[in-house]
Amino acid sequence: MSSNIDLKRGLDIPITGKAAPFISKTIVPDIAAVRPGDFNGLVPRLLVSEGDKVLCGSPVLADKLHPEILLTSPISGTVQAIVRGEKRKLLSVLIKSDLEGACAEFDVSGAKTPEGIRDLLCKSGLWPWIVQRPYGTVANPDARPKAIFVSSFNTAPLAADNEFAFASEIQYIQAGIDALALMAGCPVHLGTDGSLKDSVFDSITGVEFHKFKGKHPAGNVGVQISHICPIRKDETVWTVSPAGLSAIGKLLRKGRLDLYRAVAVTGPMAIEPSYVRTIPGMSVSELAGYYGNTPENIRIISGDPLSGRKCGIDGYLGFFDTQVTMINEGTEREWFGWIRPLRYKQFSTDHCYFSWLTPWRKYDMDTNIHGGQRAFVMSDPYYRKVLPMDIFPIYLAKACLAGDIDRMERFGIYEVLPEDLALCEFIDPCKNEIQDMIAKGIDLMRKEMA
């Protein structure tokens, strides 16, 4: 079964710094971080102490709510530090590499039944790749989803090209899909890029194909779910990224943890944007050759510029991220401010500047939002022009802001994650942090429904 879906709404942001399709460097990080904050809904319990020796695949953290779910070390070495924040909140576990690459061995012979696959994924630390919707939390191993969704492409600004990044890993992705389909016992839906004549993902079997054509956020799995099988109250679906499927397939084929993947180094401030081969938890300082000797005015983001996490040169690559973005902080004041008559170097979605006359042009964008926060003054259709989902984005954001659960349910809180409304935040003339509103609304729903 397959379908073709042409999305009319959306926006491709014309920002410079797209990664060239080649691996410029393979990074074996000196220090890797395991960050509980990367895993929504996971309550961490520490399993190691400073000075402990670990292998790649050794357990480091466990989930207090589901003790069978483990987070494991991506490298072999020694636990260098356990970093805590306010009220002793666990922020990260830092592991210093011994450069030996020793791996824990996993018995994959039992991964031929749903229970065997589930146990293997939990023990190896790969279960968190399975994200449960609604709310975008680490999947509950006891839950039974109505479907599994995979988006094979990403339309976010400067996103990694999955056609390049996973061209040599289709066999592992196939193994991952077969295992999840057997474990969950439900259909697997694969969203592919409808603008491509041929895709490396076309050879995958055992899935229902859906070709999506359109601008960002066409590649968001949440948008694809809303057009294929919308989530209703008391329903559960699982989502997995190609990187997660590849890691699961490698575990099943090799019997050990292998998290190496192609990560795009992008952005207007990146020196020779390209790909590096590395692991999650890598220190961003390993990318010094891509941001130069003066990183003070550069914002380094783990993820894409719309919904990624600001990490800085002292931060670490997120568990789910396949992109690092480097943009200017935008601290310089602009002559004449908003009354400046001509802004050839500025992009506007509302034809405020002359950028609409050169639709092919790319811009060296920065973090400047060109204004301050103010009350919502625009109507809902203004934001719906960039959101190809059957929801009311601003009514939903206002309901989240007010903490009105009934209205949140009515306006579509079950169908979205903050990243799905990132473009609404980008075009918002009121400069409101819409993604943060949605995140707080989701947190409130989880507390009320617990």
XYZ file of C-alpha atoms in Angstrom:
450
model
C 0.000 0.000 0.000
C 1.270 3.475 -0.853
C -0.043 7.015 -1.141
C 1.039 10.359 -2.568
C 0.419 13.460 -0.482
C 1.077 16.949 -1.835
C 1.298 19.549 0.939
C 0.461 23.108 -0.101
C 1.429 24.907 3.120
C 4.883 25.362 4.583
C 8.078 27.376 4.208
C 11.658 26.575 3.210
C 13.949 29.051 4.978
C 16.698 30.255 2.584
C 19.703 30.145 4.904
C 23.295 29.629 3.760
C 25.617 26.912 5.008
C 24.256 23.660 3.592
C 26.660 20.762 4.191
C 28.465 19.470 1.110
C 27.844 15.724 0.565
C 31.145 14.255 1.731
C 32.635 13.016 4.997
C 35.398 15.478 5.836
C 36.421 13.923 9.143
C 35.856 10.927 11.395
C 35.824 11.948 15.043
C 36.587 9.542 17.864
C 35.748 11.866 20.765
C 38.058 12.201 23.737
C 35.041 12.758 26.011
C 31.423 11.724 25.435
C 28.386 12.742 27.475
C 25.266 10.792 28.378
C 22.604 13.456 28.984
C 19.285 12.467 30.608
C 17.805 15.717 29.303
C 17.835 14.308 25.774
C 15.148 11.788 26.752
C 11.741 13.294 27.430
C 9.839 11.451 30.147
C 12.840 9.517 31.485
C 13.589 9.841 35.224
C 17.290 8.906 35.567
C 18.844 6.672 38.210
C 22.633 6.656 38.286
C 24.341 3.270 37.916
C 28.024 4.345 37.920
C 30.424 6.388 40.014
C 33.348 8.602 39.079
C 36.366 6.489 38.207
C 34.376 3.440 37.075
C 35.529 1.639 33.947
C 32.911 1.174 31.232
C 32.706 -0.501 27.862
C 30.805 0.736 24.848
C 27.329 -0.563 25.680
C 27.811 -0.721 29.472
C 24.827 0.642 31.467
C 25.267 4.141 32.867
C 21.727 5.212 33.762
C 18.362 3.535 34.251
C 14.814 4.851 34.195
C 13.231 4.941 37.654
C 9.756 4.448 36.198
C 10.790 1.540 33.971
C 14.000 0.048 35.441
C 14.439 -2.243 32.437
C 15.189 0.790 30.216
C 18.925 1.546 30.342
C 21.117 4.280 28.907
C 24.526 2.929 27.950
C 27.952 4.383 27.269
C 28.665 5.239 23.599
C 32.419 4.680 24.104
C 34.766 2.644 26.288
C 36.733 4.432 28.989
C 36.413 5.875 32.472
C 33.613 7.871 34.090
C 35.367 11.221 34.441
C 32.623 13.333 36.028
C 28.999 13.307 37.087
C 27.614 16.777 36.415
C 24.695 18.049 38.494
C 22.726 21.279 38.400
C 20.322 23.001 40.763
C 18.850 20.809 43.486
C 21.368 18.149 42.450
C 19.543 17.513 39.197
C 21.581 15.075 37.094
C 22.691 16.879 33.935
C 25.211 14.525 32.365
C 27.672 11.710 32.859
C 31.026 12.444 31.200
C 33.072 9.478 29.985
C 36.702 9.854 28.962
C 37.682 7.547 26.131
C 40.485 5.025 26.475
C 40.713 4.899 22.651
C 40.500 1.096 22.758
C 36.933 0.835 21.474
C 36.131 -2.228 23.568
C 32.447 -3.157 23.337
C 30.072 -5.131 25.508
C 28.764 -8.195 23.663
C 25.018 -8.767 23.470
C 23.354 -12.108 22.859
C 21.092 -11.517 19.860
C 20.039 -15.145 19.475
C 16.887 -14.500 21.511
C 15.848 -11.532 19.371
C 13.433 -13.650 17.355
C 10.383 -13.023 19.505
C 8.720 -9.758 20.540
C 9.856 -10.245 24.139
C 13.416 -11.042 23.082
C 13.685 -7.951 20.887
C 12.233 -5.744 23.618
C 14.692 -7.056 26.213
C 17.645 -6.628 23.858
C 16.772 -3.018 23.019
C 16.289 -2.149 26.689
C 19.589 -3.738 27.803
C 21.624 -2.227 24.971
C 20.414 1.343 25.555
C 18.665 1.566 22.177
C 15.095 1.523 23.461
C 15.026 5.353 23.853
C 15.245 5.627 20.055
C 11.563 4.653 20.114
C 9.579 7.805 20.820
C 5.955 7.574 21.872
C 3.233 9.962 20.781
C 1.365 11.827 22.051
C 3.816 13.951 24.078
C 7.071 12.714 22.491
C 8.331 10.664 25.442
C 10.494 7.559 25.580
C 8.129 4.742 24.636
C 6.548 2.634 27.353
C 7.733 -0.990 26.825
C 4.344 -2.225 28.048
C 2.358 -0.124 25.580
C 0.984 -1.459 22.315
C 1.010 1.164 19.554
C -1.511 1.255 16.743
C 1.285 2.003 14.237
C 4.970 2.852 13.850
C 6.004 5.867 11.782
C 9.353 6.612 10.167
C 10.230 9.732 8.177
C 13.076 9.011 5.788
C 13.775 12.679 5.009
C 14.187 15.937 6.898
C 13.097 19.315 5.527
C 14.312 21.470 8.442
C 16.731 24.295 7.531
C 20.153 22.894 6.554
C 19.124 19.402 7.681
C 21.330 16.436 6.910
C 20.559 14.729 3.608
C 19.433 11.238 4.589
C 19.899 10.047 1.011
C 23.619 10.636 1.485
C 23.949 9.886 5.198
C 22.259 6.458 5.072
C 23.011 5.296 1.538
C 25.334 2.558 2.844
C 23.170 1.589 5.832
C 19.907 0.495 4.211
C 20.548 -3.130 5.182
C 20.695 -2.138 8.850
C 17.603 0.058 8.545
C 15.760 -2.887 6.994
C 16.815 -5.125 9.896
C 15.627 -2.500 12.366
C 12.244 -2.168 10.681
C 11.750 -5.944 10.586
C 12.555 -6.202 14.309
C 10.211 -3.378 15.348
C 7.375 -4.699 13.184
C 7.716 -8.114 14.819
C 7.949 -6.641 18.313
C 5.020 -4.236 18.035
C 2.789 -6.319 15.765
C 1.452 -3.261 13.952
C 1.883 -1.563 10.553
C 5.054 0.409 9.821
C 4.520 3.587 7.796
C 7.511 5.027 5.918
C 7.328 8.623 4.725
C 9.591 9.375 1.761
C 10.481 12.481 -0.229
C 8.013 12.756 -3.077
C 10.211 15.247 -4.930
C 12.819 12.546 -5.627
C 12.492 10.268 -8.630
C 14.566 7.568 -6.940
C 15.370 7.150 -3.249
C 17.733 4.804 -1.418
C 14.773 4.010 0.846
C 12.647 2.652 -2.026
C 14.196 -0.795 -1.614
C 12.883 -1.232 1.930
C 10.218 -3.919 2.325
C 7.567 -4.657 4.931
C 6.333 -1.054 5.143
C 3.536 1.099 3.803
C 5.042 3.856 1.651
C 3.772 7.426 1.693
C 5.358 10.006 -0.600
C 5.202 13.563 0.725
C 5.874 16.531 -1.504
C 6.079 20.056 -0.149
C 8.014 22.568 1.874
C 9.102 22.289 5.482
C 7.652 20.801 7.719
C 6.769 18.060 5.213
C 9.597 15.939 6.630
C 8.363 16.150 10.227
C 6.990 12.810 11.323
C 4.219 14.605 13.242
C 2.947 16.210 10.036
C 3.054 12.855 8.275
C 1.121 11.157 11.086
C -1.604 13.818 10.881
C -2.169 13.005 7.192
C -1.918 9.223 7.477
C -3.368 8.241 10.838
C -4.160 11.138 13.210
C -3.701 10.471 16.917
C -6.850 10.528 19.022
C -7.267 10.492 22.776
C -6.123 7.225 24.396
C -4.255 6.190 21.226
C -0.504 5.564 21.015
C 1.893 5.517 18.094
C 5.656 5.049 18.000
C 8.144 6.953 15.881
C 11.749 6.030 15.056
C 14.324 7.949 13.016
C 16.530 6.383 10.328
C 19.522 6.841 12.668
C 17.716 4.839 15.349
C 16.759 2.089 12.925
C 20.339 1.883 11.704
C 21.663 1.545 15.265
C 19.111 -1.184 16.019
C 20.000 -3.036 12.817
C 23.730 -2.882 13.589
C 23.081 -4.308 17.051
C 21.108 -7.211 15.579
C 23.738 -7.917 12.895
C 26.917 -7.344 14.937
C 25.885 -8.104 18.520
C 27.361 -4.874 19.832
C 26.504 -1.205 20.134
C 27.533 1.005 17.201
C 26.223 4.572 17.298
C 28.494 6.094 14.653
C 26.622 8.124 12.085
C 27.075 10.981 9.612
C 26.451 14.371 11.232
C 26.079 17.516 9.120
C 28.109 20.544 10.219
C 26.134 23.480 8.822
C 25.332 27.159 9.091
C 26.472 30.564 7.799
C 29.370 30.629 10.289
C 30.629 27.108 9.551
C 33.956 26.823 7.762
C 33.525 24.498 4.776
C 30.200 22.904 5.838
C 30.312 19.150 5.368
C 29.711 15.902 7.244
C 31.627 14.291 10.072
C 31.292 10.704 11.215
C 30.897 10.573 14.965
C 28.719 9.444 17.886
C 26.073 11.162 20.042
C 27.501 12.836 23.122
C 30.545 14.112 21.226
C 31.979 17.341 22.639
C 31.347 20.265 20.303
C 34.936 21.374 20.962
C 35.940 18.545 18.604
C 34.543 20.728 15.798
C 36.956 23.608 16.443
C 38.236 23.425 12.884
C 34.748 24.281 11.615
C 34.129 27.416 13.699
C 37.647 28.884 13.874
C 39.495 30.638 16.684
C 36.849 33.232 17.562
C 33.684 31.388 18.632
C 32.530 34.202 20.954
C 29.972 35.597 18.490
C 28.862 32.223 17.147
C 25.848 30.342 18.430
C 26.434 26.627 18.149
C 23.250 24.565 18.044
C 22.854 20.827 18.396
C 20.151 20.281 15.819
C 18.553 22.625 13.306
C 18.288 26.428 13.765
C 14.515 26.336 14.307
C 14.177 23.773 17.087
C 17.706 22.722 18.032
C 19.328 23.154 21.452
C 21.896 25.885 22.073
C 24.959 24.077 23.400
C 28.011 26.301 22.866
C 31.593 25.098 22.518
C 31.368 23.442 25.948
C 28.278 21.445 24.989
C 27.676 18.011 23.493
C 25.896 16.561 20.477
C 22.380 15.442 21.354
C 21.404 11.771 21.270
C 18.892 12.235 18.439
C 20.683 14.992 16.488
C 22.303 14.486 13.087
C 23.157 18.146 12.586
C 25.213 20.906 14.211
C 24.382 24.476 13.178
C 26.644 27.504 13.536
C 25.095 30.964 13.151
C 26.003 34.518 14.116
C 24.690 35.707 17.477
C 23.401 38.901 15.842
C 24.537 41.260 18.592
C 25.344 44.195 16.272
C 22.856 47.050 16.227
C 21.385 47.986 12.853
C 21.474 51.561 11.582
C 18.008 53.179 11.690
C 16.514 49.930 13.008
C 13.093 49.028 11.636
C 12.726 52.286 9.665
C 15.665 51.451 7.406
C 14.138 51.625 3.892
C 16.156 48.953 2.091
C 17.260 45.616 3.542
C 18.709 43.551 0.731
C 20.366 41.150 3.158
C 17.223 40.411 5.167
C 14.611 37.736 4.463
C 10.911 38.363 5.021
C 7.933 36.097 4.512
C 5.566 39.092 4.304
C 7.230 41.046 1.469
C 8.390 43.691 3.965
C 11.750 43.762 2.184
C 12.705 43.202 -1.433
C 13.788 39.605 -0.793
C 10.609 38.379 -2.498
C 12.041 39.616 -5.792
C 14.972 37.160 -5.516
C 13.402 33.874 -4.352
C 16.563 31.924 -5.260
C 18.821 33.875 -2.896
C 20.256 32.454 0.332
C 20.856 34.611 3.414
C 23.489 34.710 6.165
C 20.897 34.684 8.929
C 21.645 35.341 12.594
C 19.792 35.094 15.919
C 18.446 38.659 15.900
C 14.636 38.590 16.126
C 14.328 42.282 15.088
C 11.898 43.310 17.784
C 10.547 42.518 21.218
C 7.853 40.238 22.576
C 4.302 41.571 22.508
C 0.721 40.360 22.634
C -0.697 38.091 19.924
C -2.164 40.389 17.289
C -2.407 38.119 14.257
C -5.284 35.773 13.472
C -4.913 32.006 13.274
C -4.920 31.778 9.423
C -1.678 33.785 9.371
C 0.123 30.935 11.138
C -1.714 28.112 9.418
C -0.136 29.110 6.093
C 3.098 27.438 7.238
C 1.523 24.504 9.110
C 0.042 21.717 6.924
C -1.954 20.151 9.771
C -5.652 20.246 10.587
C -5.239 22.118 13.864
C -5.530 25.697 15.112
C -1.965 26.632 16.102
C -2.512 29.936 17.888
C -5.638 28.789 19.709
C -3.612 25.784 20.827
C -0.679 27.967 21.928
C -3.003 30.271 23.892
C -4.684 27.270 25.535
C -1.246 25.992 26.582
C -0.350 29.440 27.892
C -3.552 29.491 29.963
C -3.177 25.884 31.127
C -6.660 25.041 29.811
C -6.579 21.263 29.326
C -10.006 21.002 27.696
C -9.080 23.530 25.043
C -5.654 21.952 24.520
C -7.365 18.649 23.752
C -9.860 20.350 21.456
C -7.228 22.227 19.476
C -4.841 19.312 18.856
C -2.320 18.846 21.672
C -2.230 15.084 21.011
C -0.947 15.571 17.467
C 1.970 17.967 17.907
C 5.390 18.416 19.424
C 7.054 21.838 19.717
C 9.100 21.264 16.535
C 5.889 21.032 14.490
C 5.075 24.676 15.293
C 8.624 25.986 14.858
C 7.733 27.796 11.641
C 4.804 29.500 13.364
C 7.326 30.895 15.836
C 9.677 31.910 13.014
C 7.095 34.010 11.154
C 5.394 35.354 14.302
C 5.530 39.186 14.213
C 4.692 39.171 17.923
C 8.001 37.425 18.765
C 6.379 34.896 21.103
C 8.147 31.642 21.989
C 5.445 29.362 20.637
C 7.523 26.180 20.895
C 8.084 26.841 24.592
C 4.339 27.333 25.088
C 3.597 23.991 23.446
C 6.295 22.251 25.518
C 4.829 23.602 28.752
C 1.349 22.533 27.655
C 2.601 19.004 26.952
C 4.280 18.873 30.375
C 0.993 19.913 31.993
C -0.937 17.251 30.076
C 1.535 14.553 31.157
C 1.218 15.578 34.815
C -2.568 15.655 34.681
C -2.818 12.327 32.869
C -0.278 10.515 35.079
